[in-house]
mmCIF file of C-alpha atoms and ligand atoms in Angstrom:
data_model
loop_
_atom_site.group_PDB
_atom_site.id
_atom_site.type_symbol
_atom_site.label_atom_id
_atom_site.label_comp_id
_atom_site.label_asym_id
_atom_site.label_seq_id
_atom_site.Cartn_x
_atom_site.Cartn_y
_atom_site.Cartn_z
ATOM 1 C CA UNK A 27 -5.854 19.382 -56.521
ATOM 2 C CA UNK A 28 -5.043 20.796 -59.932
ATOM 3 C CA UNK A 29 -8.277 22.251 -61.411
ATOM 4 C CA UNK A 30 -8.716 19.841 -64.738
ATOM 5 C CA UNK A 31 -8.086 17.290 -62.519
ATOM 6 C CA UNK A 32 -10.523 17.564 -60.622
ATOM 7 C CA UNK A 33 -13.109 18.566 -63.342
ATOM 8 C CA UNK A 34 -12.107 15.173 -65.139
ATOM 9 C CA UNK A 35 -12.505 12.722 -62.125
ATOM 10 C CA UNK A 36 -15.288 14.008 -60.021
ATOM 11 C CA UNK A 37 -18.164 11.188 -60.485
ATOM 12 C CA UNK A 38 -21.539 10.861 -58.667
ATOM 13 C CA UNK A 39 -20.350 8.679 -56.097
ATOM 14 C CA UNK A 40 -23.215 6.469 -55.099
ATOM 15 C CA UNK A 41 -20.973 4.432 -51.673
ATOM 16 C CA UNK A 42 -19.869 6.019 -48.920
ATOM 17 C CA UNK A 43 -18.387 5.268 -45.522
ATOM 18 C CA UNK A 44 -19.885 6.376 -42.252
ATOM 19 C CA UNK A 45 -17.261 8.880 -41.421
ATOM 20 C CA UNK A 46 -18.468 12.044 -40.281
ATOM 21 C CA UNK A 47 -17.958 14.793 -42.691
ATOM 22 C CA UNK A 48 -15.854 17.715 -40.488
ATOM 23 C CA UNK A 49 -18.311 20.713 -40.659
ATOM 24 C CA UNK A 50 -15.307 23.319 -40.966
ATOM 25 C CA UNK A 51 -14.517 21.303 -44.710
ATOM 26 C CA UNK A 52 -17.736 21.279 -45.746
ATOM 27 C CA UNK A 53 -17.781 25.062 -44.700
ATOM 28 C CA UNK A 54 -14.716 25.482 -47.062
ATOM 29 C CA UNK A 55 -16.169 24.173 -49.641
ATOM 30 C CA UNK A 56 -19.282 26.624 -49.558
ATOM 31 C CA UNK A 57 -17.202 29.890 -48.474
ATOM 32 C CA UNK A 58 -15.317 28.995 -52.122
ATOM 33 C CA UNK A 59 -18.211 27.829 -53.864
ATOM 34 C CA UNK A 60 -20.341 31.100 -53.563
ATOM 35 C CA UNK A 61 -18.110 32.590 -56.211
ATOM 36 C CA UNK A 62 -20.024 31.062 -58.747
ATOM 37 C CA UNK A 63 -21.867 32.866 -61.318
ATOM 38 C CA UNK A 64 -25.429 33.902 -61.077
ATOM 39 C CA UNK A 65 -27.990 36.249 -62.961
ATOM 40 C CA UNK A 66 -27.293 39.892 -61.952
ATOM 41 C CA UNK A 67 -25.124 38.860 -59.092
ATOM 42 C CA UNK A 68 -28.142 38.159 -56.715
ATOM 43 C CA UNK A 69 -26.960 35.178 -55.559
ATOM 44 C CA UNK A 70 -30.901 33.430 -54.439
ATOM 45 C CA UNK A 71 -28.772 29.742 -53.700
ATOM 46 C CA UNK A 72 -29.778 28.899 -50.009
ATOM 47 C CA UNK A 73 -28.807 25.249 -48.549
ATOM 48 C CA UNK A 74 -29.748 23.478 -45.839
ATOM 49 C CA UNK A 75 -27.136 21.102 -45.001
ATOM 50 C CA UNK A 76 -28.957 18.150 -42.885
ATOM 51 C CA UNK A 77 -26.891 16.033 -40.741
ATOM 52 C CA UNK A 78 -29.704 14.932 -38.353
ATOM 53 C CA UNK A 79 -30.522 11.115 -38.786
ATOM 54 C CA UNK A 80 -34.028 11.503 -38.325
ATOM 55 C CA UNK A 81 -34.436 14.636 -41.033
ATOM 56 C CA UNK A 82 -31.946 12.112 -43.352
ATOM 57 C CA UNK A 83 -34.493 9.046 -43.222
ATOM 58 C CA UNK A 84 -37.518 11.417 -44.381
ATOM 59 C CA UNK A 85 -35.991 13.173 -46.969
ATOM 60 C CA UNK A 86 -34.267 9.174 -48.363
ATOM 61 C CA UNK A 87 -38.249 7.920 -47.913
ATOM 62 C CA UNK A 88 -39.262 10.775 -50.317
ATOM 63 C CA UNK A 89 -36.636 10.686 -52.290
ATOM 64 C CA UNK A 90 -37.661 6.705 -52.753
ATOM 65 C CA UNK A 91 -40.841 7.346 -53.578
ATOM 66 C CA UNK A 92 -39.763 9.039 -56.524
ATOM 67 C CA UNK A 93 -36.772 6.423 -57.537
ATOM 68 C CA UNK A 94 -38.690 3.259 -57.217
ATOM 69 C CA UNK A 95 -41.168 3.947 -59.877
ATOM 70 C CA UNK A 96 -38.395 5.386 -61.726
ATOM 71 C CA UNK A 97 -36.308 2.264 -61.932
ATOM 72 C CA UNK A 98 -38.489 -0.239 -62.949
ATOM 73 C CA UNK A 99 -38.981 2.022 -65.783
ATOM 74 C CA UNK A 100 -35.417 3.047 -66.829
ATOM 75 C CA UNK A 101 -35.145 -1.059 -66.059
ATOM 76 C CA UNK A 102 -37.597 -1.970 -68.734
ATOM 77 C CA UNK A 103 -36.020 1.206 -70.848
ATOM 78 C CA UNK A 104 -32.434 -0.307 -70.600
ATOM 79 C CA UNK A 105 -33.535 -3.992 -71.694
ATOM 80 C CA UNK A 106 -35.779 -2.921 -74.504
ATOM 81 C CA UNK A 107 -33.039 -0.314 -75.699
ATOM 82 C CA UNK A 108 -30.556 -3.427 -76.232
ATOM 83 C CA UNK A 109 -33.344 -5.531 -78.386
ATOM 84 C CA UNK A 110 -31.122 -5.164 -81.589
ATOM 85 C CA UNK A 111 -27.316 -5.423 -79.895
ATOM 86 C CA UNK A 112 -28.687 -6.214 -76.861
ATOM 87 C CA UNK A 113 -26.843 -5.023 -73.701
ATOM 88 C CA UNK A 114 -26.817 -8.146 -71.226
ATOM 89 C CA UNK A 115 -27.722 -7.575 -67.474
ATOM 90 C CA UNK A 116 -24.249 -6.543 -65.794
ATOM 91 C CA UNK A 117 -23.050 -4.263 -68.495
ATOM 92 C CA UNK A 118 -22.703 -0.443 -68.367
ATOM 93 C CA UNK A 119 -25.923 1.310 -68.245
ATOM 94 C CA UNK A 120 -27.493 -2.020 -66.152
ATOM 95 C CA UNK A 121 -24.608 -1.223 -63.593
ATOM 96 C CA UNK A 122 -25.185 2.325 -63.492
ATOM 97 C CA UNK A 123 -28.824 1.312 -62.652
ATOM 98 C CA UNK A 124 -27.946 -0.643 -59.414
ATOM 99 C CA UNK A 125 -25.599 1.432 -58.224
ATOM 100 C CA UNK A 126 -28.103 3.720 -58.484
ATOM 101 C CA UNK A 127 -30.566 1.494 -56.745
ATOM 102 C CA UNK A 128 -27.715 1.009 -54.106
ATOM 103 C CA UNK A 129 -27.540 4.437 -53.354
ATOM 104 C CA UNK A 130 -31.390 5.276 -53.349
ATOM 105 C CA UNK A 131 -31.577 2.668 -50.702
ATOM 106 C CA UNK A 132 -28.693 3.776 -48.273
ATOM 107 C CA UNK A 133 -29.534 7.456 -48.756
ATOM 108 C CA UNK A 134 -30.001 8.027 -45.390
ATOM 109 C CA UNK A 135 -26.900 6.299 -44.380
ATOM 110 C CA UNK A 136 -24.842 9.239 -45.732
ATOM 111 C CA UNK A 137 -23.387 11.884 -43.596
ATOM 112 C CA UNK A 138 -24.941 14.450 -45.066
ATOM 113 C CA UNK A 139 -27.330 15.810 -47.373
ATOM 114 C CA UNK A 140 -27.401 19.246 -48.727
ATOM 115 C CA UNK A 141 -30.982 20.183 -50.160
ATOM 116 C CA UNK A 142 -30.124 23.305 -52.578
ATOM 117 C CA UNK A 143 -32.748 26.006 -53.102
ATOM 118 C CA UNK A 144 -33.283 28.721 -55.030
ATOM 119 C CA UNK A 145 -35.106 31.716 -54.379
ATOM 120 C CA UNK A 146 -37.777 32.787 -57.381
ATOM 121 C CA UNK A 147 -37.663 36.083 -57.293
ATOM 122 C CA UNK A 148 -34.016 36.425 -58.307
ATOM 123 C CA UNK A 149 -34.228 34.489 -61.237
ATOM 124 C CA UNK A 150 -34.509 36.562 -64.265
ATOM 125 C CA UNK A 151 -35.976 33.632 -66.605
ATOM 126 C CA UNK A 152 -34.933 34.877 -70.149
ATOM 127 C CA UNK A 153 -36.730 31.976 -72.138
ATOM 128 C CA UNK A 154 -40.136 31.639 -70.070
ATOM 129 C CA UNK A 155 -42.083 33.001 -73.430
ATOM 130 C CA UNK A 156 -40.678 30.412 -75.529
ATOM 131 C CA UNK A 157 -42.989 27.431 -76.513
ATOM 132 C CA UNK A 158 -40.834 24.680 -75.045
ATOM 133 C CA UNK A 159 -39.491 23.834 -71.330
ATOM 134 C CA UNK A 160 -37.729 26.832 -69.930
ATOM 135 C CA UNK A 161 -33.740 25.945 -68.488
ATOM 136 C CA UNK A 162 -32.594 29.265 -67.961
ATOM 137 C CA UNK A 163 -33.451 30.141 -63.886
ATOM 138 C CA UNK A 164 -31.484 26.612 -63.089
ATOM 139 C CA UNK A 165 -28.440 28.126 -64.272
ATOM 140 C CA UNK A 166 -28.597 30.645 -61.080
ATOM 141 C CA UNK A 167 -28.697 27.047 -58.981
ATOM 142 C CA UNK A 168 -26.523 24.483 -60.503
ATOM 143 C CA UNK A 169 -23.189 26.752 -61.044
ATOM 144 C CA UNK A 170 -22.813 26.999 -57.380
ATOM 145 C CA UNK A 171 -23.591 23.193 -57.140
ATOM 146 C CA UNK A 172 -21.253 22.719 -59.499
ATOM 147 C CA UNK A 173 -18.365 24.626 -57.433
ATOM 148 C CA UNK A 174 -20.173 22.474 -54.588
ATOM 149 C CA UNK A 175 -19.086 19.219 -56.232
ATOM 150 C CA UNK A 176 -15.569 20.136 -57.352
ATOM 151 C CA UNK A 177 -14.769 21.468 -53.972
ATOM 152 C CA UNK A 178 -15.791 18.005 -52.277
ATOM 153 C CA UNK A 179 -13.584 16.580 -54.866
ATOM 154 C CA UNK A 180 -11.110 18.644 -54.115
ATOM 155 C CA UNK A 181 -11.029 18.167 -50.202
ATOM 156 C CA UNK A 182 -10.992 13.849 -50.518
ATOM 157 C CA UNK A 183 -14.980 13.648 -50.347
ATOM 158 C CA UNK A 184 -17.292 11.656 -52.878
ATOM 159 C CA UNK A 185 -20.695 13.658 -53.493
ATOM 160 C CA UNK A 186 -23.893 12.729 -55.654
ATOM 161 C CA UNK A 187 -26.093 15.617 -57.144
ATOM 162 C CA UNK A 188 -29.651 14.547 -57.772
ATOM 163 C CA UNK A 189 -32.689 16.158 -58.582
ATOM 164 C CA UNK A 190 -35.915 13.615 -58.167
ATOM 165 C CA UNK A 191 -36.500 14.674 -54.274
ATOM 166 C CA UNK A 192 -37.470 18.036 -56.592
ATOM 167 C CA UNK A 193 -40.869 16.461 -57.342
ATOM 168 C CA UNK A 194 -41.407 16.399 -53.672
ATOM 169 C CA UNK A 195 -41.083 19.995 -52.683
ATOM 170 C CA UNK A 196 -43.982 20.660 -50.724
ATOM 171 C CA UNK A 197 -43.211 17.742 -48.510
ATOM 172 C CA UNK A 198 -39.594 18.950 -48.309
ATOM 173 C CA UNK A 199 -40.740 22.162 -47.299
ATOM 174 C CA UNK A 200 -42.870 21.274 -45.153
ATOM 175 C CA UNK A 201 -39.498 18.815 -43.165
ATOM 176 C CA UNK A 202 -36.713 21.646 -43.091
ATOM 177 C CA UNK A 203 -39.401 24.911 -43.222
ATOM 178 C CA UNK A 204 -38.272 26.292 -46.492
ATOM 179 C CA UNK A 205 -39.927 29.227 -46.899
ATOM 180 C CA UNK A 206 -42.561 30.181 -49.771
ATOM 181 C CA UNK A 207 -40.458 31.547 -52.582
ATOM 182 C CA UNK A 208 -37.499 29.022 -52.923
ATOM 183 C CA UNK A 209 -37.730 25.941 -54.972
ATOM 184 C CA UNK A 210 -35.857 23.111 -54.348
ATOM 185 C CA UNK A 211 -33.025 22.067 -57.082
ATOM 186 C CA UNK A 212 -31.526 19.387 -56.075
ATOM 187 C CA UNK A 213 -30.096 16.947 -53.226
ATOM 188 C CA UNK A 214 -26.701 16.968 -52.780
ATOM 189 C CA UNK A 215 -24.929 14.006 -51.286
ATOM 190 C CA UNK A 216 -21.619 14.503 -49.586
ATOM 191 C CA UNK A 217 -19.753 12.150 -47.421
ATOM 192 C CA UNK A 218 -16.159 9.903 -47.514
ATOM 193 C CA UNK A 219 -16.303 7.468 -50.262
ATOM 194 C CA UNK A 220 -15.929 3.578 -50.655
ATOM 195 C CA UNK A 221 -12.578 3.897 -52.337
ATOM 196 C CA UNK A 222 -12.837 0.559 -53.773
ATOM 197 C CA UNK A 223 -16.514 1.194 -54.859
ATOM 198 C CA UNK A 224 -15.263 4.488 -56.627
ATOM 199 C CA UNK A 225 -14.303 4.890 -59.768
ATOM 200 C CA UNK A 226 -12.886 8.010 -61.420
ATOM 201 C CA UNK A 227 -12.531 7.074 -65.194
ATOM 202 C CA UNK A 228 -15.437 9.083 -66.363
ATOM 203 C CA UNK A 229 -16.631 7.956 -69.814
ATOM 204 C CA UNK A 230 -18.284 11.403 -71.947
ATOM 205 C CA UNK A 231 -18.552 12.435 -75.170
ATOM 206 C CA UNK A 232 -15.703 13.978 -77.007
ATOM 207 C CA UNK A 233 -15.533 17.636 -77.472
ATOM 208 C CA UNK A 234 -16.117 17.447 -81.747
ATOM 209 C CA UNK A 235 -19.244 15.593 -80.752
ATOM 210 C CA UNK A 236 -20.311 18.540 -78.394
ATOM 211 C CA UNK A 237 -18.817 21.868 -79.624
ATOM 212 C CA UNK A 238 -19.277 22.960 -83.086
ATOM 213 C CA UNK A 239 -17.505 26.052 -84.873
ATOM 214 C CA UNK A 240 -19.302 28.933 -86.486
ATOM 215 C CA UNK A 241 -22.534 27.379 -86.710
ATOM 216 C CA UNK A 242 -24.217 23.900 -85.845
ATOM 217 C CA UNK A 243 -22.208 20.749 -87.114
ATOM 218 C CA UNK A 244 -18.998 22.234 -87.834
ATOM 219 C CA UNK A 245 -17.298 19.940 -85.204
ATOM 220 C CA UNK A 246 -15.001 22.360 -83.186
ATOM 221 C CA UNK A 247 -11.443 20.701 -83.541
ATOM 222 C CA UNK A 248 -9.278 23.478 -81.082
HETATM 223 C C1 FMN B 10 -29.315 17.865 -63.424
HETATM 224 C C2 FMN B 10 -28.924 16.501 -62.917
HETATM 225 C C3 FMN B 10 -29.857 15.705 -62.297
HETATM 226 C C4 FMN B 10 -29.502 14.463 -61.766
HETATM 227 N N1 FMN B 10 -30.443 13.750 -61.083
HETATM 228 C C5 FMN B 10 -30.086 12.583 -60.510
HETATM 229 C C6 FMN B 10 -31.025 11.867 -59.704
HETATM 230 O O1 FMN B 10 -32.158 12.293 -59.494
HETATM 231 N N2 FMN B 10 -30.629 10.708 -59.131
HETATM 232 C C7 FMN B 10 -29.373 10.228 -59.300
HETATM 233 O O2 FMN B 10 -29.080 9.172 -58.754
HETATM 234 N N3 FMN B 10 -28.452 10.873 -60.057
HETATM 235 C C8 FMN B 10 -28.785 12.043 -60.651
HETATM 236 N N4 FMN B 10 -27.853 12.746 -61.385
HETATM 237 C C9 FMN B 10 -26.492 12.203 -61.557
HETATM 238 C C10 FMN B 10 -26.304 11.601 -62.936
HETATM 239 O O3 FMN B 10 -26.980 10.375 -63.014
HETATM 240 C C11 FMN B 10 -24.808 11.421 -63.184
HETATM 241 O O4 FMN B 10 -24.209 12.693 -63.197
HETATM 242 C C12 FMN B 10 -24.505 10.742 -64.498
HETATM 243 O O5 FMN B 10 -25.046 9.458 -64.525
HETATM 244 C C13 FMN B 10 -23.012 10.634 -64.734
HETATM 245 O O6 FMN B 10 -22.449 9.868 -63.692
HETATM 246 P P1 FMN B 10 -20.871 9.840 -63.454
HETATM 247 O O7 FMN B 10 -20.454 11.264 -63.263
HETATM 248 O O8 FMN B 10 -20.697 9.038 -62.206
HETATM 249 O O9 FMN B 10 -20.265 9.241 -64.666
HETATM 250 C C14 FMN B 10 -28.178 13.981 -61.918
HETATM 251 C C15 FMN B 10 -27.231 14.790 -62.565
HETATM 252 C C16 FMN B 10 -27.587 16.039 -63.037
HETATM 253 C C17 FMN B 10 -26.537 16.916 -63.685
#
């Protein structure tokens, strides 16, 4: 699949079919995802890619326990957004929501799950002293998740990053014995998809809203 391609139609894909994923593909995917970047080279990514039904169902139960709150909340968010030009149930964001939903409830239905880890000590975490939320040691993580996804794209499969399991690492942990020293940055979803569930139209800001010239504002035109 031609790169942009694949960059411009590779959506969290929240149905999938009970086809096995073949482990050799999936292996494909990581031996060309590890050439992401990462600070210093050190490369601290570790997966474990969980397949077994049993490990599946805990890991969708805490995942749950996170999401259900959650949606009641982005729920009452999405209705109280619309108040002035309000956004009926069944439009955009409302659909988003129970697809969402959807997929929170079949999570262990999916063929597998890849729960992405970091190790600590190779993060070099350049904005730690600053007084706001630090985002820096994620980007050691998420590149190679980012090959992760593309490369799923690119071999036919549908995949789903998410990252509220996160607020469950200890309990995650404890399931796959991760050992002290990694964190846990996301769940990655990977199976076949529903094609007529999917939808690769991706809707995202234009690049003069995103990308300024010289300075802030100057809307970078190419
Ligand atoms: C850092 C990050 C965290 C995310 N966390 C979640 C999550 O916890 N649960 C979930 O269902 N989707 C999660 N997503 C997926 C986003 O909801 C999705 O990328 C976004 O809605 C755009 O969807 P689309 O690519 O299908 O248009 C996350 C995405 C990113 C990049």
């Amino acid at each position: 699949m031609e790169l942009y391609d694949a960059m411009r139609t590779t959506p969290s894909c929240r149905y999938f079919t009970d086809e096995p994923v073949d482990p050799a593909v999936l292996h494909r995917i990581f031996d060309n995802a590890r050439f992401a970047s990462s600070g210093g080279n050190r490369q601290g990514w570790r997966t474990v890619v969980v397949t077994d039904p049993a490990r599946k169902a805990a890991l969708a139960a805490l995942h749950r326990k996170q999401w259900d709150p959650y949606v009641v909340h982005a729920r009452e968010g999405v209705v109280g957004y619309n108040e002035a030009g309000r956004m009926a149930a069944g439009d955009a964001a409302q659909r988003r929501l129970d697809r969402t939903d959807d997929f929170s409830r079949m999570l262990a239905e999916v063929p597998v799950l890849l729960v992405c880890c970091v190790e600590l000590a190779t993060l070099a975490v350049t904005d730690k002293e600053l007084d706001r939320q630090s985002i820096v040691g994620g980007g050691s993580l998420y590149t190679f998740i980012q090959n992760v996804l593309l490369g799923c794209r690119n071999e036919g499969l549908g995949s789903a990053l998410t990252t509220l399991l996160c607020a469950e690492e200890p309990a995650v942990a404890e399931l796959l014995g991760i050992p002290e020293g990694f964190a846990v940055g996301a769940l990655v979803a990977v199976g076949h998809p529903v094609p007529e569930k999917q939808y690769t139209r991706l809707t995202r800001k234009p690049v003069e809203e995103i990308v300024f010239l010289n300075g802030w504002g100057e809307p970078f035109t190419g």
